[in-house]
CSV table of C-alpha atoms in Angstrom, one decimal:
chain,number,residue,atom,x,y,z
A,25,MET,CA,45.8,-10.0,2.7
A,26,ARG,CA,44.0,-13.4,2.5
A,27,VAL,CA,45.8,-16.7,1.9
A,28,PHE,CA,44.0,-19.6,0.3
A,29,TYR,CA,45.5,-23.1,0.5
A,30,PHE,CA,45.3,-25.1,-2.7
A,31,THR,CA,46.2,-28.6,-3.9
A,32,GLU,CA,45.6,-29.7,-7.5
A,33,GLN,CA,44.8,-33.2,-6.1
A,34,PRO,CA,47.2,-35.1,-8.3
A,35,TYR,CA,47.4,-38.9,-8.8
A,36,PRO,CA,51.1,-39.2,-9.5
A,37,GLU,CA,51.1,-43.0,-9.4
A,38,ALA,CA,49.9,-42.8,-13.1
A,39,TRP,CA,52.4,-40.3,-14.3
A,40,LEU,CA,54.3,-42.5,-16.7
A,41,LYS,CA,57.5,-41.0,-17.9
A,42,ASP,CA,56.9,-42.3,-21.5
A,43,ALA,CA,53.2,-41.2,-21.6
A,44,LYS,CA,52.4,-39.1,-24.7
A,45,SER,CA,49.6,-37.4,-22.8
A,46,LEU,CA,48.5,-37.4,-19.1
A,47,ARG,CA,45.2,-35.8,-20.2
A,48,ILE,CA,42.3,-37.0,-22.2
A,49,SER,CA,43.7,-40.2,-23.6
A,50,LEU,CA,45.4,-41.8,-20.5
A,51,PRO,CA,43.4,-45.0,-19.8
A,52,ASN,CA,41.8,-45.1,-16.4
A,53,GLU,CA,43.0,-48.7,-15.9
A,54,LEU,CA,46.0,-46.9,-14.4
A,55,CYS,CA,43.9,-45.7,-11.6
A,56,ASP,CA,43.6,-47.9,-8.5
A,57,PRO,CA,40.4,-46.9,-6.7
A,58,ALA,CA,42.0,-47.9,-3.3
A,59,VAL,CA,44.9,-45.6,-3.9
A,60,ALA,CA,42.6,-42.9,-5.1
A,61,ALA,CA,40.6,-43.2,-1.9
A,62,ASP,CA,43.7,-42.7,0.2
A,63,ARG,CA,44.5,-39.7,-1.9
A,64,TYR,CA,41.1,-38.1,-1.4
A,65,HIS,CA,41.3,-38.6,2.4
A,66,ASP,CA,44.8,-37.1,2.4
A,67,TYR,CA,43.5,-34.0,0.6
A,68,LEU,CA,40.6,-33.7,3.0
A,69,ASP,CA,43.0,-33.9,5.9
A,70,GLN,CA,45.1,-31.1,4.3
A,71,TRP,CA,42.1,-28.8,4.0
A,72,MET,CA,40.9,-29.4,7.5
A,73,LEU,CA,44.4,-28.5,8.8
A,74,ALA,CA,44.4,-25.4,6.7
A,75,ASP,CA,41.0,-24.5,8.2
A,76,ARG,CA,42.2,-25.0,11.7
A,77,LEU,CA,45.3,-22.8,11.1
A,78,GLY,CA,43.3,-19.8,9.8
A,79,LEU,CA,43.9,-20.3,6.1
A,80,ASP,CA,41.1,-20.1,3.5
A,81,ILE,CA,40.6,-22.9,0.9
A,82,MET,CA,40.6,-23.0,-2.9
A,83,VAL,CA,39.4,-25.9,-5.0
A,84,ASN,CA,39.6,-26.4,-8.8
A,85,GLU,CA,38.5,-29.1,-11.2
A,86,HIS,CA,39.9,-30.8,-14.3
A,87,HIS,CA,38.6,-33.8,-16.4
A,88,SER,CA,40.0,-37.0,-17.8
A,89,THR,CA,43.4,-36.6,-16.3
A,90,ALA,CA,45.8,-38.0,-13.6
A,91,THR,CA,47.2,-34.5,-13.0
A,92,CYS,CA,44.0,-33.5,-11.1
A,93,VAL,CA,41.5,-36.1,-9.9
A,94,SER,CA,38.9,-33.4,-9.0
A,95,PRO,CA,36.2,-33.6,-11.7
A,96,SER,CA,33.7,-31.5,-9.7
A,97,VAL,CA,34.5,-28.3,-7.7
A,98,ASN,CA,31.0,-28.3,-6.2
A,99,LEU,CA,31.1,-31.9,-5.0
A,100,THR,CA,34.3,-31.2,-3.1
A,101,LEU,CA,33.1,-27.9,-1.7
A,102,GLY,CA,29.9,-29.6,-0.5
A,103,ILE,CA,32.0,-31.9,1.7
A,104,LEU,CA,34.2,-29.0,2.9
A,105,ALA,CA,31.1,-26.9,3.7
A,106,ARG,CA,30.3,-29.4,6.4
A,107,ILE,CA,33.7,-30.5,7.7
A,108,THR,CA,35.4,-27.1,7.9
A,109,LYS,CA,34.4,-24.4,10.4
A,110,ARG,CA,35.7,-20.9,9.4
A,111,ALA,CA,37.6,-21.0,6.0
A,112,ARG,CA,36.2,-19.1,3.0
A,113,LEU,CA,35.6,-21.7,0.3
A,114,LEU,CA,36.7,-20.6,-3.1
A,115,SER,CA,35.7,-22.4,-6.3
A,116,LEU,CA,38.2,-21.5,-9.0
A,117,GLY,CA,36.5,-22.9,-10.5
A,118,VAL,CA,33.5,-24.0,-12.4
A,119,PRO,CA,34.2,-24.1,-16.2
A,120,LEU,CA,30.9,-22.5,-17.3
A,121,PRO,CA,31.4,-22.8,-21.1
A,122,ASN,CA,31.7,-26.6,-20.7
A,123,ARG,CA,28.6,-27.0,-18.5
A,124,PRO,CA,25.4,-27.6,-20.4
A,125,ASP,CA,23.2,-26.7,-17.4
A,126,PRO,CA,24.1,-23.5,-15.6
A,127,LEU,CA,20.9,-23.6,-13.7
A,128,ARG,CA,22.2,-26.7,-11.9
A,129,VAL,CA,25.4,-24.8,-11.1
A,130,ALA,CA,23.3,-22.1,-9.4
A,131,GLU,CA,21.5,-24.7,-7.4
A,132,GLU,CA,24.6,-26.5,-6.3
A,133,MET,CA,26.4,-23.3,-5.3
A,134,SER,CA,23.4,-22.1,-3.4
A,135,VAL,CA,23.4,-25.3,-1.4
A,136,ILE,CA,27.1,-25.0,-0.6
A,137,ASP,CA,26.6,-21.4,0.5
A,138,VAL,CA,23.7,-22.3,2.8
A,139,LEU,CA,25.5,-25.4,4.2
A,140,SER,CA,28.6,-23.4,5.0
A,141,ARG,CA,26.5,-20.6,6.4
A,142,GLY,CA,27.7,-18.0,3.9
A,143,ARG,CA,31.4,-19.0,3.3
A,144,LEU,CA,31.3,-19.6,-0.5
A,145,GLU,CA,33.5,-17.5,-2.9
A,146,MET,CA,31.9,-18.2,-6.3
A,147,GLY,CA,34.6,-18.6,-9.0
A,148,PHE,CA,34.0,-19.2,-12.7
A,149,VAL,CA,36.6,-20.2,-15.3
A,150,LYS,CA,36.7,-20.6,-19.1
A,151,SER,CA,38.4,-24.0,-18.8
A,152,VAL,CA,41.7,-25.2,-20.3
A,153,ALA,CA,41.9,-25.8,-24.0
A,154,TYR,CA,42.5,-29.5,-23.9
A,155,GLU,CA,39.2,-30.2,-22.1
A,156,VAL,CA,37.2,-29.0,-25.0
A,157,PRO,CA,37.1,-32.5,-26.6
A,158,VAL,CA,36.0,-34.0,-23.3
A,159,ALA,CA,33.1,-31.6,-22.9
A,160,LEU,CA,32.3,-31.8,-26.7
A,161,THR,CA,32.2,-28.0,-26.6
A,162,ASN,CA,32.6,-25.6,-29.6
A,163,PRO,CA,35.8,-23.8,-28.8
A,164,VAL,CA,34.6,-20.7,-30.6
A,165,ARG,CA,32.9,-18.0,-28.5
A,166,MET,CA,33.4,-19.8,-25.2
A,167,MET,CA,33.5,-16.5,-23.3
A,168,ASP,CA,30.1,-15.6,-24.7
A,169,ARG,CA,28.8,-18.9,-23.2
A,170,LEU,CA,30.5,-18.1,-19.9
A,171,TRP,CA,29.0,-14.6,-19.6
A,172,GLU,CA,25.5,-15.8,-20.5
A,173,ALA,CA,25.7,-18.6,-18.0
A,174,HIS,CA,27.0,-16.1,-15.4
A,175,ASP,CA,24.1,-13.8,-16.1
A,176,LEU,CA,21.6,-16.6,-15.7
A,177,ILE,CA,23.2,-17.9,-12.4
A,178,LEU,CA,23.2,-14.4,-10.8
A,179,LYS,CA,19.6,-13.7,-11.9
A,180,ALA,CA,18.5,-17.1,-10.5
A,181,MET,CA,20.3,-16.4,-7.2
A,182,THR,CA,18.8,-12.9,-6.8
A,183,THR,CA,15.3,-13.4,-8.0
A,184,ARG,CA,12.9,-13.7,-5.0
A,185,ASN,CA,9.5,-13.7,-6.8
A,186,GLY,CA,10.1,-16.4,-9.4
A,187,PRO,CA,9.8,-18.4,-11.5
A,188,PHE,CA,11.0,-16.6,-14.5
A,189,SER,CA,11.9,-17.8,-18.0
A,190,TRP,CA,15.2,-17.5,-19.8
A,191,GLU,CA,15.5,-17.4,-23.6
A,192,GLY,CA,19.2,-16.7,-24.4
A,193,GLU,CA,21.4,-17.5,-27.3
A,194,HIS,CA,23.0,-20.5,-25.6
A,195,PHE,CA,20.6,-21.5,-22.8
A,196,HIS,CA,16.8,-21.9,-22.5
A,197,TYR,CA,14.6,-22.4,-19.4
A,198,ARG,CA,10.9,-22.1,-18.9
A,199,ASN,CA,10.8,-22.0,-15.1
A,200,VAL,CA,13.7,-20.8,-13.1
A,201,ASN,CA,13.1,-20.8,-9.3
A,202,ILE,CA,16.0,-22.2,-7.3
A,203,TRP,CA,15.6,-23.6,-3.8
A,204,PRO,CA,17.4,-22.9,-1.6
A,205,ARG,CA,18.4,-19.4,-2.4
A,206,PRO,CA,22.0,-18.5,-1.3
A,207,PHE,CA,22.9,-17.6,2.3
A,208,GLN,CA,24.8,-14.5,1.3
A,209,THR,CA,22.9,-11.5,-0.1
A,210,PRO,CA,22.5,-10.7,-2.9
A,211,HIS,CA,24.8,-13.6,-3.9
A,212,PRO,CA,28.3,-15.0,-3.0
A,213,PRO,CA,31.3,-12.9,-4.1
A,214,VAL,CA,32.2,-13.6,-7.7
A,215,TRP,CA,35.7,-14.4,-9.0
A,216,ILE,CA,36.7,-14.8,-12.7
A,217,THR,CA,40.1,-16.0,-13.9
A,218,ALA,CA,42.0,-14.3,-16.8
A,219,SER,CA,45.2,-14.8,-18.7
A,220,SER,CA,44.8,-12.0,-21.3
A,221,THR,CA,44.1,-8.3,-21.1
A,222,PRO,CA,40.9,-8.5,-23.2
A,223,SER,CA,39.4,-11.0,-20.7
A,224,VAL,CA,40.3,-8.6,-17.8
A,225,ARG,CA,38.3,-5.8,-19.2
A,226,ALA,CA,34.9,-7.5,-18.8
A,227,ILE,CA,35.8,-8.6,-15.3
A,228,ALA,CA,36.9,-5.1,-14.3
A,229,GLN,CA,33.7,-3.5,-15.7
A,230,ARG,CA,31.7,-5.7,-13.2
A,231,GLY,CA,34.1,-5.1,-10.3
A,232,TYR,CA,34.7,-8.8,-9.7
A,233,VAL,CA,37.9,-10.3,-8.3
A,234,VAL,CA,40.2,-11.2,-11.1
A,235,ALA,CA,42.6,-14.1,-10.5
A,236,THR,CA,45.5,-15.4,-12.6
A,237,PHE,CA,47.4,-18.7,-12.3
A,238,MET,CA,51.2,-18.7,-12.2
A,239,SER,CA,51.6,-15.8,-14.7
A,240,GLY,CA,54.7,-14.5,-12.9
A,241,TYR,CA,55.5,-10.9,-13.2
A,242,GLY,CA,53.5,-10.9,-16.5
A,243,ALA,CA,50.4,-10.6,-14.2
A,244,LYS,CA,51.2,-6.9,-13.8
A,245,ALA,CA,49.8,-6.2,-17.2
A,246,LEU,CA,46.6,-7.9,-16.3
A,247,PHE,CA,46.1,-6.1,-13.0
A,248,ASP,CA,47.1,-2.8,-14.6
A,249,THR,CA,44.5,-3.3,-17.2
A,250,TYR,CA,41.9,-3.8,-14.5
A,251,ARG,CA,43.0,-0.5,-12.8
A,252,GLU,CA,42.8,1.3,-16.2
A,253,VAL,CA,39.3,0.1,-16.9
A,254,ARG,CA,38.1,1.2,-13.5
A,255,ALA,CA,39.6,4.6,-14.0
A,256,GLU,CA,38.0,4.9,-17.5
A,257,MET,CA,34.7,4.2,-15.7
A,258,GLY,CA,35.3,7.1,-13.3
A,259,GLN,CA,35.6,4.6,-10.4
A,260,PRO,CA,38.2,5.0,-7.6
A,261,PRO,CA,41.3,2.8,-7.8
A,262,PRO,CA,40.4,-0.8,-7.0
A,263,ALA,CA,41.5,-2.2,-3.6
A,264,ALA,CA,44.0,-5.0,-3.4
A,265,ASP,CA,41.2,-7.4,-2.6
A,266,ARG,CA,40.1,-7.3,-6.3
A,267,PHE,CA,43.3,-9.2,-7.3
A,268,GLY,CA,44.1,-12.9,-6.8
A,269,TYR,CA,47.3,-14.6,-7.7
A,270,CYS,CA,48.1,-18.4,-7.6
A,271,ALA,CA,51.6,-19.7,-7.1
A,272,LEU,CA,53.4,-22.7,-5.8
A,273,VAL,CA,54.8,-22.5,-2.2
A,274,ALA,CA,57.4,-24.6,-0.5
A,275,ILE,CA,58.3,-23.8,3.1
A,276,ALA,CA,60.6,-25.4,5.7
A,277,ASP,CA,62.7,-24.5,8.7
A,278,SER,CA,65.8,-24.6,6.5
A,279,GLU,CA,66.3,-23.2,3.0
A,280,ALA,CA,67.8,-26.5,1.8
A,281,GLU,CA,64.8,-28.5,3.0
A,282,ALA,CA,62.4,-25.9,1.4
A,283,MET,CA,64.2,-26.3,-1.9
A,284,ARG,CA,63.9,-30.1,-1.7
A,285,ARG,CA,60.2,-29.7,-1.3
A,286,ALA,CA,60.2,-27.1,-4.1
A,287,ASP,CA,61.7,-29.6,-6.5
A,288,LEU,CA,59.0,-32.2,-5.6
A,289,ILE,CA,56.1,-29.7,-5.9
A,290,SER,CA,57.6,-28.5,-9.3
A,291,GLU,CA,56.8,-31.8,-10.8
A,292,TYR,CA,53.3,-30.4,-11.1
A,293,VAL,CA,54.3,-27.9,-13.8
A,294,ARG,CA,56.4,-30.4,-15.6
A,295,THR,CA,53.6,-32.9,-15.9
A,296,THR,CA,50.7,-30.6,-16.5
A,297,ALA,CA,52.3,-29.8,-19.9
A,298,ILE,CA,52.3,-33.4,-21.1
A,299,VAL,CA,49.4,-33.2,-23.5
A,300,SER,CA,49.1,-34.7,-27.0
A,301,GLU,CA,49.3,-32.1,-29.7
A,302,GLN,CA,45.8,-32.7,-31.0
A,303,PHE,CA,44.4,-31.5,-27.7
A,304,LYS,CA,46.5,-28.4,-27.1
A,305,TYR,CA,45.1,-25.8,-29.6
A,306,PRO,CA,41.5,-26.3,-30.6
A,307,PRO,CA,40.8,-23.7,-33.4
A,308,GLY,CA,39.1,-20.6,-32.1
A,309,TYR,CA,39.7,-21.3,-28.4
A,310,ALA,CA,42.4,-18.6,-27.9
A,311,GLY,CA,41.1,-16.1,-30.6
A,312,VAL,CA,42.4,-15.1,-34.0
A,313,GLU,CA,45.3,-12.9,-32.7
A,314,ALA,CA,46.6,-15.6,-30.3
A,315,ASP,CA,46.3,-18.3,-33.0
A,316,ALA,CA,48.2,-16.2,-35.5
A,317,LYS,CA,51.0,-15.4,-33.1
A,318,ARG,CA,51.4,-19.1,-32.2
A,319,LEU,CA,51.6,-20.0,-35.9
A,320,GLN,CA,54.2,-17.3,-36.5
A,321,LEU,CA,56.4,-18.5,-33.6
A,322,GLY,CA,55.9,-22.1,-34.4
A,323,ALA,CA,58.1,-24.4,-32.4
A,324,ALA,CA,59.2,-21.6,-30.1
A,325,VAL,CA,55.8,-21.8,-28.4
A,326,ASP,CA,55.3,-24.3,-25.6
A,327,PHE,CA,52.5,-25.0,-23.2
A,328,ARG,CA,53.5,-21.9,-21.2
A,329,THR,CA,56.6,-19.7,-21.4
A,330,ILE,CA,58.0,-17.8,-18.4
A,331,ALA,CA,59.5,-14.5,-19.3
A,332,GLY,CA,62.2,-12.7,-17.5
A,333,VAL,CA,64.2,-15.5,-15.9
A,334,GLY,CA,67.7,-14.1,-16.1
A,335,GLY,CA,67.0,-12.7,-19.6
A,336,ARG,CA,66.0,-16.2,-20.8
A,337,ARG,CA,62.7,-17.7,-21.8
A,338,VAL,CA,62.0,-21.0,-20.1
A,339,THR,CA,58.9,-23.3,-20.2
A,340,PHE,CA,57.0,-24.9,-17.5
A,341,ALA,CA,58.1,-28.2,-18.9
A,342,ASN,CA,61.8,-27.6,-18.2
A,343,ALA,CA,61.8,-24.9,-15.5
A,344,SER,CA,63.9,-25.5,-12.4
A,345,SER,CA,62.6,-24.6,-9.0
A,346,ALA,CA,65.0,-21.6,-9.1
A,347,ASP,CA,63.5,-20.5,-12.4
A,348,LEU,CA,60.0,-20.7,-10.9
A,349,VAL,CA,61.0,-18.6,-7.8
A,350,ALA,CA,62.8,-16.0,-10.0
A,351,SER,CA,59.8,-15.6,-12.2
A,352,GLY,CA,57.3,-15.3,-9.3
A,353,CYS,CA,55.6,-18.6,-10.1
A,354,MET,CA,56.8,-20.1,-6.8
A,355,PHE,CA,57.6,-18.8,-3.3
A,356,ALA,CA,60.1,-21.0,-1.6
A,357,GLY,CA,62.4,-20.9,1.5
A,358,THR,CA,62.2,-20.4,5.2
A,359,PRO,CA,59.1,-18.7,6.5
A,360,ALA,CA,60.9,-15.4,6.6
A,361,GLN,CA,62.1,-15.8,3.1
A,362,VAL,CA,58.6,-16.6,1.8
A,363,VAL,CA,57.1,-13.6,3.6
A,364,ARG,CA,59.6,-11.3,1.9
A,365,GLN,CA,59.1,-13.0,-1.5
A,366,ILE,CA,55.3,-12.6,-1.3
A,367,LEU,CA,55.5,-8.9,-0.2
A,368,ASP,CA,58.1,-8.1,-2.8
A,369,PHE,CA,55.9,-9.7,-5.5
A,370,SER,CA,52.8,-7.9,-4.3
A,371,ASP,CA,54.7,-4.6,-4.3
A,372,ALA,CA,55.9,-5.2,-7.8
A,373,LEU,CA,52.4,-5.8,-9.1
A,374,GLY,CA,50.8,-2.8,-7.2
A,375,GLY,CA,49.2,-4.7,-4.4
A,376,ILE,CA,47.6,-8.1,-4.3
A,377,GLY,CA,45.0,-8.9,-1.6
A,378,ASN,CA,44.5,-12.7,-2.3
A,379,PHE,CA,47.3,-15.2,-2.6
A,380,LEU,CA,46.2,-18.7,-3.7
A,381,LEU,CA,49.1,-20.9,-2.6
A,382,MET,CA,49.6,-24.5,-3.8
A,383,GLY,CA,51.3,-26.1,-0.9
A,384,HIS,CA,51.0,-29.6,-2.2
A,385,GLY,CA,51.6,-30.8,-5.7
A,386,GLY,CA,53.7,-33.0,-7.9
A,387,LEU,CA,55.5,-35.7,-5.9
A,388,LEU,CA,55.4,-34.1,-2.4
A,389,SER,CA,54.5,-36.5,0.3
A,390,GLN,CA,51.6,-36.1,2.7
A,391,ALA,CA,53.9,-35.6,5.7
A,392,ASP,CA,55.8,-32.8,3.8
A,393,ALA,CA,52.5,-31.3,2.7
A,394,LEU,CA,51.1,-31.1,6.2
A,395,ASP,CA,54.3,-29.5,7.5
A,396,ASN,CA,54.2,-27.1,4.6
A,397,ILE,CA,50.6,-26.1,5.6
A,398,ARG,CA,51.6,-25.8,9.3
A,399,LEU,CA,54.4,-23.4,8.5
A,400,LEU,CA,52.2,-21.4,6.1
A,401,GLY,CA,49.5,-21.1,8.8
A,402,GLU,CA,51.7,-20.6,11.9
A,403,ARG,CA,54.6,-18.5,10.5
A,404,VAL,CA,53.8,-17.0,7.2
A,405,LEU,CA,50.1,-16.0,7.5
A,406,PRO,CA,50.5,-14.1,10.8
A,407,ALA,CA,53.4,-12.1,9.4
A,408,LEU,CA,51.4,-11.1,6.3
A,409,ARG,CA,48.3,-10.2,8.4
A,410,ALA,CA,50.5,-8.1,10.8
A,411,GLY,CA,51.6,-6.1,7.9
A,412,SER,CA,48.0,-5.2,7.0
A,413,ALA,CA,47.1,-4.6,10.6
A,414,ASN,CA,50.0,-2.1,11.0
A,415,GLY,CA,49.1,-0.2,7.9
A,416,LEU,CA,51.9,-1.8,5.9
A,417,ALA,CA,50.1,-2.5,2.7
A,418,PRO,CA,52.4,-4.6,0.5
A,419,GLU,CA,52.5,-1.9,-2.2
A,420,ALA,CA,53.7,0.7,0.3
A,421,ALA,CA,55.8,-1.3,2.7
A,422,SER,CA,59.5,-0.5,2.5
A,423,LYS,CA,62.2,-3.1,2.2
A,424,GLU,CA,63.3,-2.4,5.7
A,425,LYS,CA,59.8,-2.8,7.2
A,426,ARG,CA,59.2,-6.0,5.2
A,427,SER,CA,62.5,-7.5,6.5
A,428,ALA,CA,61.6,-6.7,10.0
A,429,LEU,CA,58.1,-8.0,9.6
A,430,SER,CA,59.3,-11.4,8.2
A,431,ALA,CA,62.0,-11.9,10.9
């Protein structure tokens, strides 16, 4: 089992309680560059500590928002490629449908892979719906654009006797011949995110790592679809390392302190949903079936609903920390409790090889974040790895063995 440390890189100083939208339309006069500089240095310190403690690192990007001041995955990973020593560097990721120049993505990622001496994990995402107006992208057929860009990037990375031309439906190049080529052969490992079963099928057919963000126990349907597709192809059951899951994490020496941190981190999910209505549902983004279902349910649909919380349906906008833990969207407690929660969750979903844990978010302080990372690296990660080393795969480990492992 691998554990990737993740922070959304928020700028909470601009989270106005009366803001109609923290995305797209929030004026950047609310950003103090001096404060932003301090924030960026804090995040780099967090990642360097994670690297020293044996954790891997995940970075994402968003645009025109105070909820995530990371507008370029590749820019951040270029820095981390030089200042970290051993961590795998996961981009999750580059929103390919919103990028007009996928050849530039291939070049940037190849540089990161070379600079890090082969530590890049190359992740691509569709992008969130409310960034469509920022990119001036047509929301219809975005996955078609993603897969064409993906095909071009991989061909550029694996062609050794270029240049070659590319005449696709969405992208056109006369001379493709990237320098440098990537460090890893034939190319860095590929990850793709998914939040629906149709999206999973295309990922499974290619054997890539599929990752999902805070889907709770609903992620089981996604991972089971992946397994079903591989079986239909006549392939053996996929290993746990084909699955990635992102959740919040709050750890402390006492449960009370851990839950205090959990409440602060949970501000991430409460603020990320503050988006003006005109940006939430661009026509065609989610597909005909999803749009029809949303229109049928009307006001019952929020930014994200969490199923199975004590028989209730709650939203990210009003979920308590306890709701998030119950739904599998957060792991929180002492190191022993967090280990048990992670192994139980992995067991319930059939085995997960990659956990992407957001140990900083919302209103959590830098001091709390660093201690969270320390406990994650020193107390949680060794216990999870010991389980694998002893043949205790999460999907097969008994409750008794897991309890002993986390003690």
